[in-house]
PDB file of C-alpha atoms in Angstrom:
ATOM      1  CA  MET A   5     -15.133  15.025  47.704  1.00 59.00           C
ATOM      2  CA  GLU A   6     -17.873  13.972  45.282  1.00 67.00           C
ATOM      3  CA  MET A   7     -20.130  11.009  45.919  1.00 71.00           C
ATOM      4  CA  ASP A   8     -22.468   9.115  43.584  1.00 80.00           C
ATOM      5  CA  ALA A   9     -25.752   8.072  45.144  1.00 83.00           C
ATOM      6  CA  THR A  10     -28.658   5.967  43.923  1.00 90.00           C
ATOM      7  CA  GLY A  11     -32.198   5.849  45.248  1.00 91.00           C
ATOM      8  CA  ILE A  12     -34.929   3.391  44.280  1.00 94.00           C
ATOM      9  CA  SER A  13     -38.639   3.205  45.030  1.00 95.00           C
ATOM     10  CA  LYS A  14     -41.340   0.858  43.773  1.00 95.00           C
ATOM     11  CA  GLY A  15     -44.761  -0.472  44.551  1.00 96.00           C
ATOM     12  CA  ASN A  16     -47.901  -2.235  43.324  1.00 97.00           C
ATOM     13  CA  TRP A  17     -51.471  -1.036  43.730  1.00 96.00           C
ATOM     14  CA  ILE A  18     -54.986  -1.954  42.692  1.00 96.00           C
ATOM     15  CA  PHE A  19     -57.041   1.055  41.598  1.00 95.00           C
ATOM     16  CA  TYR A  20     -60.792   0.759  41.895  1.00 93.00           C
ATOM     17  CA  GLY A  21     -61.421   2.855  38.831  1.00 88.00           C
ATOM     18  CA  GLU A  22     -62.140   2.501  35.120  1.00 89.00           C
ATOM     19  CA  PHE A  23     -58.968   1.635  33.181  1.00 92.00           C
ATOM     20  CA  ASP A  24     -58.967   4.422  30.586  1.00 91.00           C
ATOM     21  CA  ARG A  25     -59.484   7.129  33.211  1.00 92.00           C
ATOM     22  CA  THR A  26     -56.899   5.603  35.551  1.00 94.00           C
ATOM     23  CA  ALA A  27     -54.301   5.246  32.783  1.00 94.00           C
ATOM     24  CA  ALA A  28     -54.828   8.810  31.541  1.00 93.00           C
ATOM     25  CA  TYR A  29     -54.599  10.173  35.096  1.00 94.00           C
ATOM     26  CA  LEU A  30     -51.388   8.333  35.989  1.00 94.00           C
ATOM     27  CA  SER A  31     -49.718   9.072  32.652  1.00 92.00           C
ATOM     28  CA  ASP A  32     -49.791  12.780  33.513  1.00 92.00           C
ATOM     29  CA  GLN A  33     -46.408  13.027  35.243  1.00 90.00           C
ATOM     30  CA  LYS A  34     -46.903  16.680  36.137  1.00 91.00           C
ATOM     31  CA  LYS A  35     -50.066  15.764  38.028  1.00 92.00           C
ATOM     32  CA  ILE A  36     -48.727  12.760  39.941  1.00 93.00           C
ATOM     33  CA  LEU A  37     -45.293  14.241  40.747  1.00 93.00           C
ATOM     34  CA  GLY A  38     -47.103  17.298  42.053  1.00 92.00           C
ATOM     35  CA  PHE A  39     -48.051  15.136  45.040  1.00 93.00           C
ATOM     36  CA  ASN A  40     -44.368  14.502  45.850  1.00 92.00           C
ATOM     37  CA  PRO A  41     -43.389  16.760  48.790  1.00 89.00           C
ATOM     38  CA  PHE A  42     -39.898  17.264  47.320  1.00 89.00           C
ATOM     39  CA  CYS A  43     -41.004  18.074  43.762  1.00 92.00           C
ATOM     40  CA  HIS A  44     -40.674  21.792  43.138  1.00 91.00           C
ATOM     41  CA  SER A  45     -41.875  21.760  39.524  1.00 93.00           C
ATOM     42  CA  VAL A  46     -42.324  19.688  36.369  1.00 94.00           C
ATOM     43  CA  GLU A  47     -42.061  21.544  33.076  1.00 93.00           C
ATOM     44  CA  HIS A  48     -42.087  20.529  29.431  1.00 93.00           C
ATOM     45  CA  THR A  49     -38.882  21.391  27.545  1.00 93.00           C
ATOM     46  CA  ASP A  50     -38.465  22.456  23.925  1.00 92.00           C
ATOM     47  CA  VAL A  51     -37.728  18.814  23.086  1.00 93.00           C
ATOM     48  CA  GLU A  52     -40.780  16.684  22.319  1.00 94.00           C
ATOM     49  CA  ASN A  53     -41.749  14.339  25.180  1.00 94.00           C
ATOM     50  CA  VAL A  54     -38.844  15.558  27.349  1.00 95.00           C
ATOM     51  CA  TYR A  55     -39.592  17.087  30.745  1.00 95.00           C
ATOM     52  CA  ARG A  56     -37.586  18.944  33.354  1.00 94.00           C
ATOM     53  CA  TRP A  57     -38.103  17.640  36.892  1.00 94.00           C
ATOM     54  CA  HIS A  58     -36.963  20.016  39.629  1.00 93.00           C
ATOM     55  CA  PHE A  59     -36.646  18.521  43.102  1.00 91.00           C
ATOM     56  CA  ARG A  60     -35.674  20.470  46.207  1.00 87.00           C
ATOM     57  CA  VAL A  61     -34.611  19.162  49.598  1.00 80.00           C
ATOM     58  CA  THR A  62     -32.768  20.634  52.578  1.00 74.00           C
ATOM     59  CA  ASP A  63     -29.307  19.360  53.466  1.00 63.00           C
ATOM     60  CA  PRO A  64     -28.027  18.777  57.046  1.00 61.00           C
ATOM     61  CA  GLN A  65     -26.837  22.400  57.214  1.00 66.00           C
ATOM     62  CA  ASN A  66     -30.267  23.693  56.189  1.00 70.00           C
ATOM     63  CA  ASN A  67     -29.162  24.703  52.693  1.00 68.00           C
ATOM     64  CA  PRO A  68     -31.636  24.316  49.791  1.00 74.00           C
ATOM     65  CA  PHE A  69     -30.420  21.412  47.692  1.00 80.00           C
ATOM     66  CA  ASP A  70     -31.769  21.439  44.109  1.00 87.00           C
ATOM     67  CA  VAL A  71     -31.599  18.485  41.737  1.00 89.00           C
ATOM     68  CA  ILE A  72     -32.671  18.715  38.104  1.00 92.00           C
ATOM     69  CA  PHE A  73     -33.648  15.708  36.007  1.00 94.00           C
ATOM     70  CA  TYR A  74     -34.310  15.709  32.272  1.00 95.00           C
ATOM     71  CA  VAL A  75     -36.635  12.845  31.487  1.00 96.00           C
ATOM     72  CA  GLU A  76     -38.034  11.506  28.238  1.00 96.00           C
ATOM     73  CA  GLN A  77     -41.443   9.842  28.472  1.00 95.00           C
ATOM     74  CA  THR A  78     -42.692   7.183  26.050  1.00 95.00           C
ATOM     75  CA  ASP A  79     -46.087   5.492  26.154  1.00 93.00           C
ATOM     76  CA  GLU A  80     -46.994   2.024  24.917  1.00 91.00           C
ATOM     77  CA  LEU A  81     -50.482   0.565  24.581  1.00 87.00           C
ATOM     78  CA  LEU A  82     -50.881  -3.174  25.053  1.00 87.00           C
ATOM     79  CA  VAL A  83     -53.521  -4.531  22.681  1.00 84.00           C
ATOM     80  CA  GLU A  84     -54.607  -8.191  22.605  1.00 79.00           C
ATOM     81  CA  LEU A  85     -56.804  -9.155  19.673  1.00 79.00           C
ATOM     82  CA  PRO A  86     -59.084 -12.197  19.832  1.00 77.00           C
ATOM     83  CA  ASP A  87     -58.089 -15.202  17.717  1.00 73.00           C
ATOM     84  CA  ASN A  88     -60.771 -14.498  15.110  1.00 72.00           C
ATOM     85  CA  ILE A  89     -59.224 -11.126  14.194  1.00 76.00           C
ATOM     86  CA  GLU A  90     -56.052 -11.119  12.128  1.00 72.00           C
ATOM     87  CA  CYS A  91     -53.925  -7.987  11.993  1.00 70.00           C
ATOM     88  CA  SER A  92     -50.210  -8.169  11.259  1.00 64.00           C
ATOM     89  CA  ASP A  93     -49.732  -4.398  10.994  1.00 67.00           C
ATOM     90  CA  PRO A  94     -50.553  -2.299  14.114  1.00 69.00           C
ATOM     91  CA  ASP A  95     -51.150   0.716  11.841  1.00 68.00           C
ATOM     92  CA  ASN A  96     -54.238  -1.049  10.501  1.00 67.00           C
ATOM     93  CA  LEU A  97     -55.925  -1.091  13.903  1.00 72.00           C
ATOM     94  CA  THR A  98     -58.935   1.194  14.086  1.00 73.00           C
ATOM     95  CA  ASP A  99     -59.568   3.474  17.049  1.00 75.00           C
ATOM     96  CA  GLU A 100     -62.538   1.297  17.960  1.00 78.00           C
ATOM     97  CA  MET A 101     -60.386  -1.859  17.964  1.00 77.00           C
ATOM     98  CA  ILE A 102     -57.723  -0.193  20.081  1.00 76.00           C
ATOM     99  CA  SER A 103     -60.283   1.031  22.604  1.00 78.00           C
ATOM    100  CA  ARG A 104     -62.024  -2.331  22.795  1.00 81.00           C
ATOM    101  CA  TYR A 105     -59.016  -4.619  22.997  1.00 82.00           C
ATOM    102  CA  THR A 106     -56.516  -2.571  25.008  1.00 86.00           C
ATOM    103  CA  VAL A 107     -55.465  -4.570  28.068  1.00 90.00           C
ATOM    104  CA  GLY A 108     -52.738  -2.321  29.420  1.00 94.00           C
ATOM    105  CA  ARG A 109     -50.575   0.729  29.079  1.00 95.00           C
ATOM    106  CA  LYS A 110     -46.901   1.200  29.847  1.00 96.00           C
ATOM    107  CA  VAL A 111     -45.208   4.510  30.549  1.00 96.00           C
ATOM    108  CA  HIS A 112     -41.409   4.554  30.421  1.00 96.00           C
ATOM    109  CA  TRP A 113     -39.126   7.301  31.724  1.00 96.00           C
ATOM    110  CA  LYS A 114     -35.467   7.521  30.791  1.00 96.00           C
ATOM    111  CA  HIS A 115     -32.711  10.056  31.263  1.00 95.00           C
ATOM    112  CA  TYR A 116     -32.361  12.549  28.434  1.00 95.00           C
ATOM    113  CA  PRO A 117     -28.864  14.084  28.006  1.00 91.00           C
ATOM    114  CA  MET A 118     -29.784  17.738  27.723  1.00 85.00           C
ATOM    115  CA  PRO A 119     -26.897  19.771  26.189  1.00 78.00           C
ATOM    116  CA  LYS A 120     -25.183  22.474  28.254  1.00 75.00           C
ATOM    117  CA  GLN A 121     -26.774  21.405  31.542  1.00 72.00           C
ATOM    118  CA  ALA A 122     -24.179  21.021  34.275  1.00 68.00           C
ATOM    119  CA  ASP A 123     -23.833  20.913  38.040  1.00 65.00           C
ATOM    120  CA  ASP A 124     -23.340  24.127  39.981  1.00 70.00           C
ATOM    121  CA  PRO A 125     -22.169  22.865  43.416  1.00 64.00           C
ATOM    122  CA  GLU A 126     -21.488  26.338  44.804  1.00 68.00           C
ATOM    123  CA  ASN A 127     -25.190  27.090  44.429  1.00 72.00           C
ATOM    124  CA  TYR A 128     -26.250  23.619  45.571  1.00 70.00           C
ATOM    125  CA  LEU A 129     -27.567  22.764  42.109  1.00 80.00           C
ATOM    126  CA  PHE A 130     -26.997  19.301  40.655  1.00 85.00           C
ATOM    127  CA  VAL A 131     -28.144  17.511  37.509  1.00 88.00           C
ATOM    128  CA  GLY A 132     -29.099  13.894  38.115  1.00 91.00           C
ATOM    129  CA  LYS A 133     -30.445  11.002  36.090  1.00 94.00           C
ATOM    130  CA  ALA A 134     -33.884   9.482  36.493  1.00 95.00           C
ATOM    131  CA  SER A 135     -35.417   6.379  34.954  1.00 96.00           C
ATOM    132  CA  GLY A 136     -38.500   4.377  35.714  1.00 95.00           C
ATOM    133  CA  LYS A 137     -41.743   2.870  34.545  1.00 96.00           C
ATOM    134  CA  LEU A 138     -45.441   2.854  35.265  1.00 96.00           C
ATOM    135  CA  ASP A 139     -47.261  -0.277  34.100  1.00 96.00           C
ATOM    136  CA  MET A 140     -51.067  -0.358  34.153  1.00 96.00           C
ATOM    137  CA  PHE A 141     -53.211  -3.406  33.406  1.00 96.00           C
ATOM    138  CA  ARG A 142     -56.974  -3.697  33.035  1.00 94.00           C
ATOM    139  CA  GLN A 143     -58.596  -5.940  35.657  1.00 94.00           C
ATOM    140  CA  GLU A 144     -62.062  -7.404  35.987  1.00 91.00           C
ATOM    141  CA  GLY A 145     -64.622  -5.467  37.985  1.00 90.00           C
ATOM    142  CA  ASN A 146     -63.612  -2.031  36.687  1.00 90.00           C
ATOM    143  CA  LYS A 147     -60.206  -2.164  38.388  1.00 94.00           C
ATOM    144  CA  THR A 148     -56.656  -1.386  37.251  1.00 95.00           C
ATOM    145  CA  LYS A 149     -53.433  -2.986  38.486  1.00 96.00           C
ATOM    146  CA  VAL A 150     -50.542  -0.529  38.695  1.00 96.00           C
ATOM    147  CA  HIS A 151     -46.803  -1.155  39.057  1.00 97.00           C
ATOM    148  CA  PHE A 152     -44.555   1.862  39.730  1.00 96.00           C
ATOM    149  CA  GLU A 153     -40.754   1.906  39.737  1.00 96.00           C
ATOM    150  CA  LEU A 154     -38.322   4.840  39.846  1.00 95.00           C
ATOM    151  CA  GLN A 155     -34.535   5.130  40.142  1.00 95.00           C
ATOM    152  CA  ILE A 156     -32.529   8.315  40.490  1.00 92.00           C
ATOM    153  CA  ASP A 157     -28.759   8.784  40.342  1.00 91.00           C
ATOM    154  CA  VAL A 158     -27.141  11.930  41.710  1.00 86.00           C
ATOM    155  CA  ARG A 159     -23.552  13.076  42.192  1.00 78.00           C
ATOM    156  CA  PHE A 160     -23.050  15.600  44.976  1.00 69.00           C
ATOM    157  CA  LEU A 161     -20.416  17.024  47.325  1.00 63.00           C
ATOM    158  CA  LEU A 162     -19.770  15.094  50.524  1.00 60.00           C
ATOM    159  CA  TYR A 163     -19.519  17.062  53.770  1.00 56.00           C
ATOM    160  CA  PRO A 164     -16.150  16.898  55.588  1.00 54.00           C
ATOM    161  CA  ALA A 165     -17.719  15.128  58.578  1.00 52.00           C
ATOM    162  CA  PHE A 166     -18.525  12.137  56.375  1.00 52.00           C
ATOM    163  CA  ARG A 167     -15.034  11.875  54.895  1.00 57.00           C
ATOM    164  CA  ILE A 168     -13.634  10.036  57.912  1.00 58.00           C
ATOM    165  CA  ILE A 169     -16.036   7.149  57.204  1.00 61.00           C
ATOM    166  CA  PRO A 170     -14.922   4.584  54.590  1.00 57.00           C
ATOM    167  CA  LYS A 171     -16.390   5.523  51.221  1.00 63.00           C
ATOM    168  CA  LYS A 172     -18.079   2.149  50.729  1.00 71.00           C
ATOM    169  CA  ILE A 173     -19.948   2.465  54.027  1.00 65.00           C
ATOM    170  CA  THR A 174     -20.888   6.085  53.336  1.00 63.00           C
ATOM    171  CA  ARG A 175     -22.260   5.196  49.910  1.00 69.00           C
ATOM    172  CA  SER A 176     -24.354   2.360  51.384  1.00 77.00           C
ATOM    173  CA  MET A 177     -25.719   4.681  54.070  1.00 74.00           C
ATOM    174  CA  ILE A 178     -26.581   7.415  51.565  1.00 73.00           C
ATOM    175  CA  ASN A 179     -28.174   4.995  49.080  1.00 80.00           C
ATOM    176  CA  ALA A 180     -30.288   3.458  51.829  1.00 84.00           C
ATOM    177  CA  GLY A 181     -31.315   6.902  53.073  1.00 78.00           C
ATOM    178  CA  MET A 182     -32.225   8.111  49.588  1.00 81.00           C
ATOM    179  CA  SER A 183     -34.252   4.978  48.874  1.00 89.00           C
ATOM    180  CA  MET A 184     -36.104   5.323  52.167  1.00 90.00           C
ATOM    181  CA  ILE A 185     -36.970   8.976  51.429  1.00 86.00           C
ATOM    182  CA  MET A 186     -38.041   8.087  47.879  1.00 89.00           C
ATOM    183  CA  GLN A 187     -40.206   5.176  49.038  1.00 92.00           C
ATOM    184  CA  THR A 188     -41.891   7.357  51.642  1.00 92.00           C
ATOM    185  CA  SER A 189     -42.539  10.010  48.985  1.00 91.00           C
ATOM    186  CA  THR A 190     -43.920   7.394  46.578  1.00 93.00           C
ATOM    187  CA  ASN A 191     -46.311   6.105  49.217  1.00 93.00           C
ATOM    188  CA  ARG A 192     -47.435   9.679  49.904  1.00 92.00           C
ATOM    189  CA  ILE A 193     -48.019  10.258  46.183  1.00 93.00           C
ATOM    190  CA  PHE A 194     -50.344   7.290  45.885  1.00 94.00           C
ATOM    191  CA  SER A 195     -52.048   8.125  49.174  1.00 93.00           C
ATOM    192  CA  ALA A 196     -52.820  11.603  47.802  1.00 93.00           C
ATOM    193  CA  ILE A 197     -53.943  10.166  44.461  1.00 93.00           C
ATOM    194  CA  SER A 198     -56.391   7.866  46.270  1.00 91.00           C
ATOM    195  CA  LYS A 199     -58.595  10.868  47.058  1.00 91.00           C
ATOM    196  CA  ASP A 200     -59.477  11.088  43.354  1.00 92.00           C
ATOM    197  CA  PHE A 201     -60.528   7.436  43.144  1.00 90.00           C
ATOM    198  CA  VAL A 202     -63.099   5.235  44.823  1.00 82.00           C
ATOM    199  CA  LYS A 203     -60.403   3.113  46.436  1.00 90.00           C
ATOM    200  CA  ILE A 204     -56.722   2.176  46.115  1.00 93.00           C
ATOM    201  CA  VAL A 205     -55.206  -0.941  47.685  1.00 93.00           C
ATOM    202  CA  HIS A 206     -51.444  -1.205  48.226  1.00 92.00           C
ATOM    203  CA  LEU A 207     -50.316  -4.751  47.450  1.00 91.00           C
TER     204      LEU A 207
END
């Protein structure tokens, strides 16, 4: 029997580090996901701005359980001009203006429907969906406020032992377990990242 499961993780941090460096560092998904203990690899696909995330865990019977996500990343700069500067067309902003008046950066991840990619349950390979965001805002004192949020959706085969439990209860248990594992992994990611910065505070 197949089961749909959803896991969610999120968190807020203050990075004691210059905004531009912090934003560039965290926007590199291959770098930050490399700190996730379940991330096997992150590779760029032939599609612009679309990446292949390969996660690997071990199931209760000690089988390798692989989940593939195809994720499109978009980046958005948040620029706030002072009242004395008028600019109705963002294309007219100079590089100097963008650098000087950028107050934040947003990274968005969304599922990309890659053609001809399908589950292969017999080989414990599943294709899931991932979406999330990474919001970064410049703070006084050379600090950056960071908000991270990630959701994954996976459909997999349910072991016979779980089939005697009502499906609603099983789904709640699995979702809670996935979210707990994801949150622990997220905390480990940012703990590992902290070694490259002066200080990180978890809010």
